[in-house]
Coordinates of C-alpha atoms and ligand atoms in Angstrom, one line a residue:
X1 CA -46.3 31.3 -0.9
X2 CA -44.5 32.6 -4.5
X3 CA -43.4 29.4 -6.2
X4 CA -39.6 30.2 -7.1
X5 CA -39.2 29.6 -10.6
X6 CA -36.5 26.2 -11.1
X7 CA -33.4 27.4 -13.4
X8 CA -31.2 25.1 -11.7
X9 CA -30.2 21.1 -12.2
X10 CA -29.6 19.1 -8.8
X11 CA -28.6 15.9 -9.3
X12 CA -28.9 12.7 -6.7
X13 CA -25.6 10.7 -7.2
X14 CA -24.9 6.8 -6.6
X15 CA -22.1 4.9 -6.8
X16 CA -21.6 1.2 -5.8
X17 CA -19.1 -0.1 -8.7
X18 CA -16.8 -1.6 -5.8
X19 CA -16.4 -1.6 -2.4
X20 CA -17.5 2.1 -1.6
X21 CA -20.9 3.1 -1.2
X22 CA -21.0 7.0 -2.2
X23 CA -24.2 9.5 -2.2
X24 CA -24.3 13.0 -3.3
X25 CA -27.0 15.8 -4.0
X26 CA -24.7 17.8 -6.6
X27 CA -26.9 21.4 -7.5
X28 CA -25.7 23.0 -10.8
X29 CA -25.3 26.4 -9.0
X30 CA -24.5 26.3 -5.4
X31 CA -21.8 22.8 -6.2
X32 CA -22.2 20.5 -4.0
X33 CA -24.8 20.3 -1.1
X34 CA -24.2 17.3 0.9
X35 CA -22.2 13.4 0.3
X36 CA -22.1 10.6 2.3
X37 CA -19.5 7.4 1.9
X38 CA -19.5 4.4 3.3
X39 CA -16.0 2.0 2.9
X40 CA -16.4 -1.8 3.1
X41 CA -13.0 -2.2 3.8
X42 CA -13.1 -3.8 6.9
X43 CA -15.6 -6.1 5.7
X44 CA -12.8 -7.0 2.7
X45 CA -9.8 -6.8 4.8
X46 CA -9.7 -10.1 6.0
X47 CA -9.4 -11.8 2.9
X48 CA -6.8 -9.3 1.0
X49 CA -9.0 -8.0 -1.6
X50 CA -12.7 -7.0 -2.5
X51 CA -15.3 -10.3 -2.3
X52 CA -17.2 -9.4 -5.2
X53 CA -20.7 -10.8 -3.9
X54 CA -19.7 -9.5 0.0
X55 CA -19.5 -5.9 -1.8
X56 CA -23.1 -6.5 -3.4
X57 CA -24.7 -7.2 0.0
X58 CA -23.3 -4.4 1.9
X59 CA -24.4 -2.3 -0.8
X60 CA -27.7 -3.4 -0.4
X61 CA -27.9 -2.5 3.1
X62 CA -25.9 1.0 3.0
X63 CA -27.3 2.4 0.1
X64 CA -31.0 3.4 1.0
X65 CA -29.5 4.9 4.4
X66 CA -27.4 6.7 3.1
X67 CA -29.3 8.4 0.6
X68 CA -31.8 9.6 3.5
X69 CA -28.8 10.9 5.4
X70 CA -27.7 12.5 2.2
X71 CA -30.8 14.2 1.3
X72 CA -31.5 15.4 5.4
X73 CA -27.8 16.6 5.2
X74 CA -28.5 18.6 1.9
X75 CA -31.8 19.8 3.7
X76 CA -33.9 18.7 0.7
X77 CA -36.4 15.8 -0.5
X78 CA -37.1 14.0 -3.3
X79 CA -39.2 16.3 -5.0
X80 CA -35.9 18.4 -5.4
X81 CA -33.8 16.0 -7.3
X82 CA -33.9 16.5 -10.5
X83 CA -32.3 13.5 -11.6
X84 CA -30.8 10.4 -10.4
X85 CA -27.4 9.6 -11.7
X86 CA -25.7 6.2 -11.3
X87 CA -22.7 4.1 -12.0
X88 CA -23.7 2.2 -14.9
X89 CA -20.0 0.9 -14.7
X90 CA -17.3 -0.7 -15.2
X91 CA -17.1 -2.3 -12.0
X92 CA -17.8 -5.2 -10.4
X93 CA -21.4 -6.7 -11.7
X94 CA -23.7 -7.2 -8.8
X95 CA -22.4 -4.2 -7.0
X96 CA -22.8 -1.7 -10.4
X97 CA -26.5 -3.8 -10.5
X98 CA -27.3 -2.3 -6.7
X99 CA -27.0 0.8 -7.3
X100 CA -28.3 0.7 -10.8
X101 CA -31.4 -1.1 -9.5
X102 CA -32.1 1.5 -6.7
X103 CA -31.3 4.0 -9.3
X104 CA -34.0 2.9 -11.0
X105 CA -36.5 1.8 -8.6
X106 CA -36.6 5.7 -6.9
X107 CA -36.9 7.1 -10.5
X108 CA -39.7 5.4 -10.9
X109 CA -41.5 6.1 -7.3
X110 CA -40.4 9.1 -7.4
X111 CA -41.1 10.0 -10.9
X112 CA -37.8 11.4 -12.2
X113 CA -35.1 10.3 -14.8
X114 CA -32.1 8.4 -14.6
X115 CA -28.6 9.0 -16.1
X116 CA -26.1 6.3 -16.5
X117 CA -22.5 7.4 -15.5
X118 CA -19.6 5.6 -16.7
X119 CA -17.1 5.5 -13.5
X120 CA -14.0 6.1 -15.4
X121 CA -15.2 9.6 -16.6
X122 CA -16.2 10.7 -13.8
X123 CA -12.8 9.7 -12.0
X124 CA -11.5 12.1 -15.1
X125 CA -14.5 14.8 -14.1
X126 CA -13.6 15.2 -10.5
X127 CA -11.0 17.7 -11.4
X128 CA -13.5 19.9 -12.3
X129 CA -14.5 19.9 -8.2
X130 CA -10.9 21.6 -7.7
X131 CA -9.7 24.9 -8.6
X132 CA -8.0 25.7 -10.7
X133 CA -9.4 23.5 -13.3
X134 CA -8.1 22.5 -16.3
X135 CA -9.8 23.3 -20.0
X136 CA -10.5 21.1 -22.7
X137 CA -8.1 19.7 -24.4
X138 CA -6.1 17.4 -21.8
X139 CA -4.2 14.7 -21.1
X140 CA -5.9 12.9 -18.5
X141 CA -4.2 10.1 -16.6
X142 CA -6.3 7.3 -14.8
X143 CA -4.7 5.4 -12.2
X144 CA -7.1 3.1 -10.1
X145 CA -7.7 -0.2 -8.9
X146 CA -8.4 -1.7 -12.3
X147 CA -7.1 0.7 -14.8
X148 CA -4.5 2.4 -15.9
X149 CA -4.6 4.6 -19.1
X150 CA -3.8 7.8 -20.9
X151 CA -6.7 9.2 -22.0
X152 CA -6.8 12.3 -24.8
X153 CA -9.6 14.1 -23.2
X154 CA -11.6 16.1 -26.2
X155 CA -14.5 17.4 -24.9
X156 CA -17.1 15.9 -22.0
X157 CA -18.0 12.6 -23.5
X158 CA -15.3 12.5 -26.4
X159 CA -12.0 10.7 -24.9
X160 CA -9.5 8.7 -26.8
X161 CA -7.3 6.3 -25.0
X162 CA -3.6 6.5 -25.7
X163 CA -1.9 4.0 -24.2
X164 CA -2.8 1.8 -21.3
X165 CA -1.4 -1.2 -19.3
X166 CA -0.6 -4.4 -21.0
X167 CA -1.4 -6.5 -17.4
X168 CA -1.6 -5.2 -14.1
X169 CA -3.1 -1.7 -13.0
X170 CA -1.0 0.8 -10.8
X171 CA -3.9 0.1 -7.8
X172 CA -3.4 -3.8 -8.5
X173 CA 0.4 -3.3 -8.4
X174 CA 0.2 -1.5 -5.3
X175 CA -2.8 -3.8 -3.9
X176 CA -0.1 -6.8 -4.7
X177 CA 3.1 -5.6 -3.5
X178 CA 0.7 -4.4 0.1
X179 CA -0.3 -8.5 -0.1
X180 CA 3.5 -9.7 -0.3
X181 CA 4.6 -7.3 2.7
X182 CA 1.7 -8.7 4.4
X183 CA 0.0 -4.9 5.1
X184 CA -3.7 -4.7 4.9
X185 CA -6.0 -4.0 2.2
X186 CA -6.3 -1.4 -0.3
X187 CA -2.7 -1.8 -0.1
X188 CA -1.8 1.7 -1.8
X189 CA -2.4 4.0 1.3
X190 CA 0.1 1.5 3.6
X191 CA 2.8 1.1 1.3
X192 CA 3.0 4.5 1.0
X193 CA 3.1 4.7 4.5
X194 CA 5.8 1.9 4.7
X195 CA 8.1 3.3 2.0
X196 CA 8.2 6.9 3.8
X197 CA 10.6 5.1 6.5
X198 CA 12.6 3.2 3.6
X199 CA 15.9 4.4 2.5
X200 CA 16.5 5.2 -1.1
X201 CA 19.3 3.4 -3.1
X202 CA 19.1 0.1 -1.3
X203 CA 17.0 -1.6 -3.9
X204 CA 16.8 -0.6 -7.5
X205 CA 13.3 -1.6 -9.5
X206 CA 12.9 -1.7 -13.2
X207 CA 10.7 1.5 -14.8
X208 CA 8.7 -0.7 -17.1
X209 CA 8.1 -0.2 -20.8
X210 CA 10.3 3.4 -20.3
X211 CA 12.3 2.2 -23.1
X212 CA 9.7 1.4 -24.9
X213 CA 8.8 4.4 -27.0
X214 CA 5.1 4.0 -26.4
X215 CA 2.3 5.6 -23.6
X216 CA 1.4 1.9 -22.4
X217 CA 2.0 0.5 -19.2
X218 CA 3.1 -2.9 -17.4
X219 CA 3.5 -3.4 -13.9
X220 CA 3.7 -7.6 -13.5
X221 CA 7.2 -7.5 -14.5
X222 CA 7.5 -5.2 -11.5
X223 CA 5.5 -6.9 -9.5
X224 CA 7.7 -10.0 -10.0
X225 CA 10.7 -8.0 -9.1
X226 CA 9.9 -7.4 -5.7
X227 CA 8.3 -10.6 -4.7
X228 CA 11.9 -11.6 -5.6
X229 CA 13.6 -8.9 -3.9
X230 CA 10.7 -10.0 -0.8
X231 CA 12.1 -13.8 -1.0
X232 CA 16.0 -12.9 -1.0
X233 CA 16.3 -10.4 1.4
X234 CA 16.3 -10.9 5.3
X235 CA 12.6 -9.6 6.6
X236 CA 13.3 -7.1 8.7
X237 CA 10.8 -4.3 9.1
X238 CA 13.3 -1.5 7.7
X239 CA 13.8 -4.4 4.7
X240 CA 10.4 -4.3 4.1
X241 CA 10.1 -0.7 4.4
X242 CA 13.1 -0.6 1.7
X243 CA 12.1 -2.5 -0.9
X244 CA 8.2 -0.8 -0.6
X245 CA 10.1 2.6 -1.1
X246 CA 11.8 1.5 -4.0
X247 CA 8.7 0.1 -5.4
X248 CA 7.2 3.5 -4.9
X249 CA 9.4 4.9 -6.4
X250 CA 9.6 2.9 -9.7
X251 CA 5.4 3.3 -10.1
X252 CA 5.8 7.1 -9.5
X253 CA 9.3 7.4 -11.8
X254 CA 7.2 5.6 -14.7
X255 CA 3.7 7.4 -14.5
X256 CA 5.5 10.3 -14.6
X257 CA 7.7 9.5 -17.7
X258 CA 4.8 8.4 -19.3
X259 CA 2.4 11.5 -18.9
X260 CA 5.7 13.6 -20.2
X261 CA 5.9 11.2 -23.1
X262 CA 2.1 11.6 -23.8
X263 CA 2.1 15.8 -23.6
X264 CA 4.6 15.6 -26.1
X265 CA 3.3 12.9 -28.2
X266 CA -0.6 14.9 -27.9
X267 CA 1.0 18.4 -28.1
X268 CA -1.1 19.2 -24.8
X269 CA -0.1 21.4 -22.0
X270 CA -2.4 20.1 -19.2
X271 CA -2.5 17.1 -17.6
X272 CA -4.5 15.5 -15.4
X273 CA -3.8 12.6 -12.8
X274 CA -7.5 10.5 -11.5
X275 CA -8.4 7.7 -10.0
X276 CA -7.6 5.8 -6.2
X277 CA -3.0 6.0 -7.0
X278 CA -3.6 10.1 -7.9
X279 CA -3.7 10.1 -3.7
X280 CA -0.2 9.3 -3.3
X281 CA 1.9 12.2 -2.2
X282 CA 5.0 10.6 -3.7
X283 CA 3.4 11.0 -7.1
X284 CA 1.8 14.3 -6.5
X285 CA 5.5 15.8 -5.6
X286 CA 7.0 14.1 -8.8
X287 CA 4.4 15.8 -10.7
X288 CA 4.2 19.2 -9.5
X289 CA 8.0 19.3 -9.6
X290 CA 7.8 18.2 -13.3
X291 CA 5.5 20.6 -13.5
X292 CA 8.2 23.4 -12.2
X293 CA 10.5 22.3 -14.7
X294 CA 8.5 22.3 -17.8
X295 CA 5.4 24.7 -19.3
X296 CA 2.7 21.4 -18.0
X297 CA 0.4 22.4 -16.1
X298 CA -0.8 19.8 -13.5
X299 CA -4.0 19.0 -12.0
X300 CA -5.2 16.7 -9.4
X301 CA -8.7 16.1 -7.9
X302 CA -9.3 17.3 -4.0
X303 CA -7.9 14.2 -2.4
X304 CA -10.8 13.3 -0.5
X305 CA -12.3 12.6 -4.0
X306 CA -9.5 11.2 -5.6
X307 CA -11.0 7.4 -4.6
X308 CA -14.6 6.0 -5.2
X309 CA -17.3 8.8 -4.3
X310 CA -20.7 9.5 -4.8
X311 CA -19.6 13.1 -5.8
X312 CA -17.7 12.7 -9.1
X313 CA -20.9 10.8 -10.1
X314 CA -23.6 13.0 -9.3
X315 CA -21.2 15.8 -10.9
X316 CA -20.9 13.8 -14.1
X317 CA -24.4 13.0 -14.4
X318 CA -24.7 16.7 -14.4
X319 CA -22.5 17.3 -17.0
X320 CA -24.6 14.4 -19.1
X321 CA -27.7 15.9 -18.2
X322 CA -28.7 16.2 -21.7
X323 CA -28.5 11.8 -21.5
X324 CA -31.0 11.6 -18.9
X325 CA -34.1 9.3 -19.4
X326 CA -37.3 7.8 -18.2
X327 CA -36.3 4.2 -19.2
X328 CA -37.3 1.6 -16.5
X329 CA -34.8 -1.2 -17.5
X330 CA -31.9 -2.0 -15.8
X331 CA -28.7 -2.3 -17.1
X332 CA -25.0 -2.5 -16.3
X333 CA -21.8 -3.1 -18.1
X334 CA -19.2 -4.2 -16.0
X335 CA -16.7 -3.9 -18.9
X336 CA -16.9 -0.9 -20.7
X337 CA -14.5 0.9 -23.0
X338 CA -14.4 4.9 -22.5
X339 CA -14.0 5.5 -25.9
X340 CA -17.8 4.0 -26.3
X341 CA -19.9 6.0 -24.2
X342 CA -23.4 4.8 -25.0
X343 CA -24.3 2.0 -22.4
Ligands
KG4_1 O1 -10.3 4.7 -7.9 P1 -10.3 3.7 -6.8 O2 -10.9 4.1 -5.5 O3 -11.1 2.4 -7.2 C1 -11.2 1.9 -8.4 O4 -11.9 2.4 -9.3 O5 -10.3 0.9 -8.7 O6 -8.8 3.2 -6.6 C2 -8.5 2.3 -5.6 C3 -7.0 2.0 -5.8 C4 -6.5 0.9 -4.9 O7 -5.7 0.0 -5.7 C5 -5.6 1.6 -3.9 O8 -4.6 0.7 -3.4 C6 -5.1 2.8 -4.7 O9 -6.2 3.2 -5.4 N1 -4.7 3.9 -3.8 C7 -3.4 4.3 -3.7 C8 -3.4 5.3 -2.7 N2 -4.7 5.5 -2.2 C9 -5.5 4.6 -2.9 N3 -2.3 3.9 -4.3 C10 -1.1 4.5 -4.0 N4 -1.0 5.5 -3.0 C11 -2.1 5.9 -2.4 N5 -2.0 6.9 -1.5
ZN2 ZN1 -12.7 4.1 -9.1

């Protein structure tokens, strides 16, 4: 049989950073070949938020399955990865240390390298799994569970952060508000749902730090505002579903003024919106119609990859492929700036 000559990378993607188990085969020519994800949120749901060391057990068990499903789905093995990429972090410590560890411990039986991912650019990276895609230079705007910043995007590996939130994230604000209406958990998905019954003009929100004259965020303040609006009101279902569309409303009306603010401030044209929040329609209709009105162009990642996947980090560790190496020791960071890219 003629041995085809290998011109191609296919990277093995893991990522564990929360409460998500993701696994891709990523191949640098034919895209992607096969993903699998597992949610935990059923597991969380009960207690109204992600139990860090719950998280680090299930990833334990989903992982390795997973990654066999992956690789049968892809139709490959392991002798065609070429590399195993992981979420080195930030993220929650003894989940990121999961997946790190298998990371590890299949480079070494299997004799391949490793390549640390940091989650946050490959939340920024997923755009490049849409078309069309944006170039370099752009304004990138990361809205998840735990972050929320405006990131100058130079180049793959060269970001500069902006602005970002002073307290709260845009996920944490939704996650909250979900908590006080007493919906489930991840709370951004229902009180979407919630707010598409709700009437506008009954409730009025502050847009916080809008008069601010900076690109930083805070979303407490907010957060305190309904929890009084919650308390005073009567709680009726179409209350509820008021005050969640007026909440909605206020995040979108604020992430949008803040990317305009940040194109002008940067001189971009492009901007792109990552990360769990970049799901919500709400904010995806502000945006395009911002988009209308003005010379921005907007991009957004498929949805299906807009939360925690095993994708975006097998296609970042392709795009770091130059970083990969044979190194045996495990390590995490479960902080870790995105301006600072060596782990
Ligand atoms: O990026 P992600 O999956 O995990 C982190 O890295 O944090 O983001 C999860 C966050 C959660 O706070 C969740 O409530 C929020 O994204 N989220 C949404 C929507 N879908 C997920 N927030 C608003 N609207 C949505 N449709
Ligand atoms: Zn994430």
């Amino acid at each position: 049989m003629k041995h085809e000559l290998k011109l191609t990378m296919r990277i093995l993607g893991i990522e564990t950073s929360c409460d998500e188990t993701g696994i891709a085969i990523y191949d640098e020519r034919q895209g992607l070949l096969a993903h699998r994800l597992y949610s935990q949120i059923e597991l969380h749901a009960a207690y109204g938020g992600v139990v860090p060391e719950l998280a680090s057990r299930d990833h334990i068990l989903k992982t390795l399955p997973l990654i066999d499903q992956t690789l049968q789905a892809a139709q490959c093995t392991s002798k065609d990865i070429d590399a195993i990429a992981y979420t080195a972090g930030p993220g929650l410590v003894g989940a990121l240390l999961v997946g790190a560890t298998l990371a590890k411990s299949l480079a070494f039986a299997w004799q391949k390298p490793t390549i640390a991912v940091h989650h946050l650019e490959a939340h920024v990276l997923s755009v490049m799994l849409t078309d069309p895609k944006p170039s370099f230079p752009f304004l990138a705007l990361l809205i998840s569970g735990g972050h929320t910043m405006l990131i100058a995007a130079h180049a793959i590996g060269r970001y500069e952060i902006i602005g970002e939130t002073l307290d709260d994230a845009a996920g944490e604000a939704f996650d909250k508000v979900a908590k006080m209406l007493e919906l489930g958990y991840p709370g951004g998905p229902q009180v979407a749902k919630l707010a598409e019954r709700g009437r506008p003009g009954r409730f009025n929100f502050p847009r916080p730090l809008c008069q601010a004259g900076n690109v930083d965020f805070s979303f407490s303040g907010l957060k305190t505002a309904v929890a009084l609006a919650i308390q005073a009101a009567p709680s009726d279902p179409q209350t509820h579903a008021d005050i969640a569309h007026a909440f909605e409303i206020a995040v979108v009306d604020t992430l949008v003024y803040k990317c305009k603010q940040a194109l002008k401030k940067t001189g971009f044209t492009q901007c792109v919106i990552a990360g769990g929040v970049s799901a919500n329609q709400r904010l995806r209709q502000a945006m395009q119609t911002f988009a209308h009105q003005s010379h921005a162009k907007i991009f957004f990642p498929p949805p299906a990859l807009c939360t925690d996947n095993g994708v975006m980090i097998a296609y970042a560790g392709l795009c770091h492929v130059d970083a990969r190496d044979h190194d045996h020791r495990i390590q995490v960071r479960a902080r870790w700036p995105l301006d600072q890219l060596t782990i």
